[in-house]
Amino acid sequence: MIRFLDIRAINRRYREELIAAMTDVLDSGVYIGGDYVSGFEERFADYSGTKYAIGVGNGLDALTLSLQAWKELGRLRDGDEVILPGNTFIATVLAVMNQNLKPVLIDPDPITHNICPDNLAKVITAKTRVIIPVHLYGRLAPMEKICMVAAKFNLLVLEDCAQAHGAKQNKKVSGSWGDAGGFSFYPGKNLGALGDAGIVTTDNEDLDSMIRKIQNYGFSKRYFADVSGTNSRLDPLQAGLLSIKLKYLQADILRRREISKIYFKNISNPLVKLPLNNDDESNVWHLFVVETEARDVFQNFLAKNKIETLIHYPVPPHLQVGLSDHLSGDLPITETLSRRVLSLPMDPTMSNENVNRVCDAVNKFKG
């Protein structure tokens, strides 16, 4: 079986370094905060080209705490509107709803599957305060145009960078374009922890300070809460492991790009639509997502050929039972994509032989 993503193989490459990092944390006796966390925050801020990076518990918290901090700073109020794409992971929407803000979902560009800047102005109202562009599948959204719209209407921009660690446009890295960027280090991400973890990037000192309070019970100093906070801290163990893996992230991105090139070169099935082939730094190929009318049949066919695939995502947020009372909108492109998309294996440890096996199987599919 060709796995969709072999996490064990990915981490096995750094086994000795990871064990050494875990041992260092164990022997340090510092299990909350400390040099391991601050060191990784500094490294990731430098990698992202931002002044600050705040380690948090997970990717959802990275988005949620950013929005909460803006509320505490007077930039947002309950009921304000936040524009985001309809085809995204549910966490993006939950972050907005968890802060009593109103999600305004819009259909994506049918070619890139990312948020379309031309559609933003159509839904901006007097209550709009934030745009959340999601860098879906590892492809950076068109941030120059999005930031121009945001500047015109005085809107905040919160990048959802959960799938796009290291993606660049004009030498600017994901997480450095907007007012803040939220990252996930879920184990399956391009930069994955060995558990849950996340981080917020920003150039704004006030936002950095406020998120640090909120993530630690609202404390400005121990036992003195300036705001209503929570407990969402990056722990030293994950910080130590992520510091090791960050060293190898760029090499993994380059390998993902090599795999995508093989897919583009060798897949030639008219029943299978390939993603947009932008051969530049703006895509780190977290996922290689194809489309086909017979998606479920196609997935079963590949499984019989010992190729594991995943669907990102089978049910859009606005059609989720638990969210349907809170979301609305006419999203035909989003709904069509949810029925057509399939993610092929994208694993930096894949051999070229296995990549070509996937290509051969895709080409043999006859519907």
XYZ file of C-alpha atoms in Angstrom:
367
model
C 0.000 0.000 0.000
C 1.243 3.472 -0.894
C 0.242 5.546 2.094
C -1.254 8.979 1.639
C 1.240 10.292 4.205
C 3.600 8.059 6.169
C 4.146 10.090 9.336
C 6.267 7.384 10.909
C 8.646 7.400 7.954
C 8.793 11.193 7.980
C 9.776 11.350 11.649
C 12.055 8.312 11.459
C 14.507 10.389 9.415
C 15.201 12.575 12.463
C 14.742 9.892 15.112
C 18.019 10.413 16.950
C 17.678 14.199 16.966
C 14.076 13.999 18.145
C 14.983 11.611 20.945
C 17.838 13.912 21.980
C 15.457 16.895 22.044
C 12.919 14.967 24.144
C 15.686 13.913 26.530
C 16.874 17.509 26.867
C 13.376 18.660 27.788
C 12.945 15.753 30.213
C 16.225 16.503 31.952
C 15.603 20.261 32.056
C 12.684 20.016 34.480
C 11.032 22.925 32.610
C 7.760 21.611 31.215
C 5.834 24.870 30.737
C 7.369 27.831 28.907
C 11.099 28.293 29.124
C 13.916 28.508 26.610
C 12.651 25.703 24.356
C 9.428 27.580 23.651
C 10.943 31.051 23.324
C 13.725 29.638 21.150
C 11.299 28.045 18.721
C 9.144 31.177 18.664
C 12.195 33.217 17.677
C 13.206 30.714 14.999
C 9.728 30.558 13.509
C 9.322 34.343 13.530
C 12.638 34.603 11.694
C 11.562 31.911 9.215
C 8.255 33.704 8.612
C 9.743 37.170 8.393
C 7.722 38.594 11.292
C 8.688 40.367 14.485
C 6.735 38.057 16.769
C 5.549 34.468 16.984
C 3.414 33.203 19.866
C 3.253 29.465 20.412
C -0.240 28.176 21.256
C -1.970 24.870 21.817
C -3.181 24.182 18.271
C -4.124 25.737 14.957
C -7.718 26.478 15.952
C -6.485 28.419 18.968
C -4.072 30.350 16.759
C -7.062 31.788 14.882
C -9.404 32.059 17.864
C -6.929 33.853 20.130
C -6.043 36.325 17.378
C -9.703 37.292 17.022
C -10.200 37.443 20.788
C -7.134 39.651 21.163
C -8.511 42.089 18.593
C -11.737 42.220 20.593
C -9.813 43.009 23.770
C -7.879 45.698 21.884
C -11.120 47.295 20.677
C -10.719 46.328 17.027
C -13.693 43.925 17.009
C -17.071 43.598 18.730
C -19.631 40.820 19.027
C -21.597 40.479 15.803
C -18.933 41.916 13.507
C -18.625 40.153 10.160
C -15.662 38.060 9.053
C -15.286 37.039 5.396
C -13.792 33.618 4.706
C -13.954 30.987 1.966
C -16.724 28.411 2.022
C -14.369 25.567 1.151
C -12.134 25.346 4.180
C -11.613 23.081 7.140
C -14.240 23.557 9.820
C -11.712 25.076 12.257
C -11.605 28.345 10.298
C -15.331 28.821 10.785
C -15.309 27.657 14.411
C -12.696 30.268 15.309
C -15.042 32.999 14.086
C -18.152 31.549 15.733
C -16.335 30.944 19.028
C -15.779 34.698 19.331
C -19.417 35.619 18.668
C -18.521 36.991 15.260
C -20.516 36.363 12.099
C -18.901 34.182 9.392
C -19.643 35.374 5.867
C -18.784 32.525 3.503
C -17.955 33.144 -0.145
C -17.289 30.792 -3.042
C -13.660 30.303 -4.097
C -11.898 30.753 -7.376
C -12.803 27.520 -9.235
C -9.243 27.233 -10.600
C -7.121 27.805 -7.488
C -9.804 26.841 -4.912
C -8.602 29.826 -2.880
C -10.512 32.944 -1.907
C -11.150 35.224 -4.882
C -10.329 38.927 -4.289
C -12.872 39.997 -6.911
C -15.653 38.493 -4.795
C -14.705 40.288 -1.590
C -16.147 43.709 -2.379
C -19.515 42.116 -3.192
C -20.045 40.988 0.411
C -18.359 43.776 2.381
C -20.835 45.700 4.538
C -20.660 48.332 7.239
C -20.190 45.497 9.778
C -17.302 43.757 7.994
C -14.106 43.880 10.021
C -11.896 40.925 9.039
C -10.880 38.879 5.993
C -9.526 35.377 6.606
C -7.788 34.111 3.464
C -7.077 30.381 3.725
C -3.949 29.205 1.912
C -5.684 26.010 0.894
C -3.716 22.872 0.009
C -0.449 24.803 0.448
C -1.131 27.425 -2.243
C -0.756 31.006 -1.065
C -3.895 33.058 -1.692
C -3.464 36.198 -3.876
C -2.359 38.293 -0.921
C -1.376 41.472 -2.740
C -4.920 41.939 -4.057
C -6.504 40.808 -0.796
C -4.413 43.283 1.200
C -5.354 46.051 -1.246
C -9.051 45.349 -0.632
C -8.449 45.229 3.112
C -6.635 48.571 3.058
C -9.379 50.185 0.999
C -12.077 49.188 3.492
C -9.899 49.355 6.637
C -10.222 45.626 7.372
C -8.003 43.320 9.375
C -6.419 40.335 7.616
C -5.923 37.069 9.487
C -4.140 34.489 7.337
C -5.072 30.846 7.901
C -1.662 29.334 7.208
C -2.359 25.844 8.557
C -1.437 24.211 5.233
C 1.128 26.643 3.880
C 4.234 26.810 6.063
C 6.911 28.491 3.941
C 4.834 29.464 0.908
C 6.056 32.744 -0.629
C 4.943 35.533 -2.938
C 7.407 38.270 -3.874
C 9.746 36.973 -1.158
C 7.086 37.477 1.543
C 6.263 34.310 3.469
C 2.843 33.081 4.557
C 1.943 34.617 7.899
C 3.733 37.888 7.140
C 1.223 39.382 4.687
C -1.704 40.089 6.973
C -2.093 41.619 10.420
C -1.624 38.124 11.832
C -1.176 34.555 10.671
C -2.411 31.384 12.354
C -0.466 28.135 11.870
C -1.198 24.548 12.836
C 1.507 22.011 13.631
C -0.884 19.050 13.581
C 1.248 15.942 12.877
C 0.167 15.700 9.235
C 1.155 19.254 8.334
C 4.280 20.079 6.328
C 5.804 21.106 9.654
C 4.137 18.696 12.052
C 4.570 18.208 15.775
C 4.213 14.877 17.572
C 0.854 16.039 18.920
C -1.158 19.243 18.740
C 0.536 22.636 18.535
C 0.128 25.977 16.789
C 1.573 29.468 16.500
C 0.513 33.036 15.674
C 2.775 35.361 13.684
C 2.456 39.142 13.661
C 4.399 42.390 13.474
C 2.076 44.099 15.959
C 3.467 44.427 19.471
C 0.067 45.063 21.074
C -1.388 41.934 19.477
C 1.609 39.880 20.581
C 1.250 41.105 24.166
C -2.513 40.549 24.290
C -2.360 37.001 22.887
C 0.306 36.139 25.449
C -2.033 37.287 28.204
C -5.077 35.475 26.843
C -3.242 32.183 26.306
C -2.129 32.172 29.955
C -5.423 32.728 31.824
C -5.381 36.454 31.053
C -2.451 37.033 33.388
C -0.216 40.091 33.031
C 1.706 38.566 35.911
C 1.036 35.426 37.885
C -2.404 35.379 39.544
C -3.314 38.842 38.151
C -5.711 38.604 35.205
C -6.156 41.729 33.086
C -8.533 39.990 30.663
C -10.620 36.833 30.499
C -8.180 34.224 29.278
C -7.739 30.547 28.609
C -5.003 27.922 28.725
C -3.416 27.487 25.302
C 0.349 27.232 25.467
C 2.907 25.553 23.247
C 4.676 23.104 25.529
C 8.489 22.762 25.593
C 8.432 19.168 24.351
C 6.652 20.071 21.119
C 8.746 23.225 20.780
C 11.925 21.172 21.016
C 10.703 18.678 18.425
C 9.514 21.416 16.065
C 12.867 23.186 16.319
C 14.516 20.039 14.956
C 12.001 19.576 12.144
C 12.066 23.254 11.137
C 15.673 22.754 10.004
C 14.490 20.281 7.374
C 11.266 21.973 6.294
C 12.682 23.609 3.172
C 14.129 20.313 1.945
C 10.726 18.677 2.379
C 9.054 21.522 0.486
C 11.467 21.037 -2.406
C 10.723 17.302 -2.438
C 6.983 17.980 -2.488
C 7.526 20.229 -5.496
C 9.493 17.467 -7.214
C 6.629 15.040 -6.634
C 4.108 17.533 -8.013
C 6.227 17.903 -11.166
C 6.164 14.129 -11.703
C 2.390 14.125 -11.300
C 1.991 16.953 -13.808
C 4.366 15.362 -16.288
C 2.985 11.821 -16.173
C -0.733 12.025 -15.389
C -2.754 12.355 -18.592
C -6.242 11.065 -17.940
C -9.015 13.248 -19.404
C -11.335 12.049 -16.625
C -9.062 13.567 -13.980
C -8.538 17.316 -13.721
C -5.164 18.334 -12.274
C -4.713 21.399 -10.051
C -3.290 24.651 -11.369
C 0.391 24.142 -12.120
C 2.143 27.192 -10.746
C 5.812 26.250 -10.689
C 6.966 28.827 -8.139
C 7.424 29.382 -4.413
C 3.785 30.269 -3.779
C 2.794 26.600 -3.434
C 4.352 24.204 -0.906
C 2.082 21.340 -2.042
C 0.715 20.294 1.308
C -1.896 18.467 -0.776
C -2.115 17.481 -4.429
C -5.842 17.723 -5.112
C -7.394 16.490 -8.348
C -11.016 16.592 -9.510
C -13.230 14.031 -11.179
C -16.946 13.564 -11.694
C -16.700 9.952 -10.468
C -14.770 10.748 -7.294
C -15.972 7.855 -5.118
C -15.503 5.319 -7.914
C -12.054 6.772 -8.566
C -11.078 6.528 -4.898
C -12.210 2.901 -4.727
C -10.282 2.121 -7.909
C -7.075 3.555 -6.447
C -7.621 1.696 -3.171
C -7.862 -1.581 -5.116
C -4.536 -0.620 -6.648
C -3.106 -0.215 -3.137
C -3.031 3.593 -3.201
C -4.425 5.482 -0.222
C -6.174 8.806 -0.882
C -8.142 11.312 1.203
C -10.960 13.781 0.554
C -10.427 17.431 1.536
C -13.277 18.089 2.311
C -16.386 15.906 1.803
C -18.825 18.209 3.646
C -18.440 22.016 3.524
C -18.895 23.915 6.814
C -22.253 25.410 5.810
C -23.664 21.893 5.257
C -22.373 20.476 8.547
C -25.289 19.475 10.793
C -23.777 21.181 13.821
C -23.236 24.491 12.023
C -26.135 24.727 9.586
C -28.248 26.863 11.933
C -25.487 29.458 12.082
C -24.302 29.539 8.480
C -25.963 30.333 5.201
C -25.067 31.257 1.672
C -25.329 30.188 -1.927
C -22.059 28.349 -2.510
C -22.376 26.242 -5.682
C -18.635 26.080 -6.404
C -17.862 24.978 -2.859
C -20.506 22.267 -2.984
C -19.359 21.046 -6.393
C -15.763 20.794 -5.201
C -16.822 18.787 -2.155
C -18.217 16.151 -4.542
C -15.284 16.159 -6.985
C -11.998 16.586 -5.119
C -9.584 13.828 -4.167
C -6.111 14.200 -2.660
C -3.398 11.963 -4.086
C -0.468 10.794 -1.942
C 1.887 13.675 -1.158
C 4.659 12.515 1.129
C 8.252 13.785 1.025
C 9.497 10.266 1.801
C 7.835 8.758 -1.298
C 10.161 7.197 -3.831
C 9.926 8.218 -7.477
C 8.934 4.630 -8.194
C 5.880 4.948 -5.983
C 5.007 8.367 -7.380
C 5.039 6.850 -10.854
C 2.914 3.937 -9.620
C 0.294 6.489 -8.607
C 0.520 8.120 -12.040
C 0.097 4.783 -13.814
C -2.948 3.878 -11.715
C -4.585 7.280 -12.307
C -4.041 6.928 -16.048
C -5.668 3.474 -16.075
C -8.888 4.766 -14.508
C -11.764 4.568 -17.003
C -14.664 5.751 -14.867
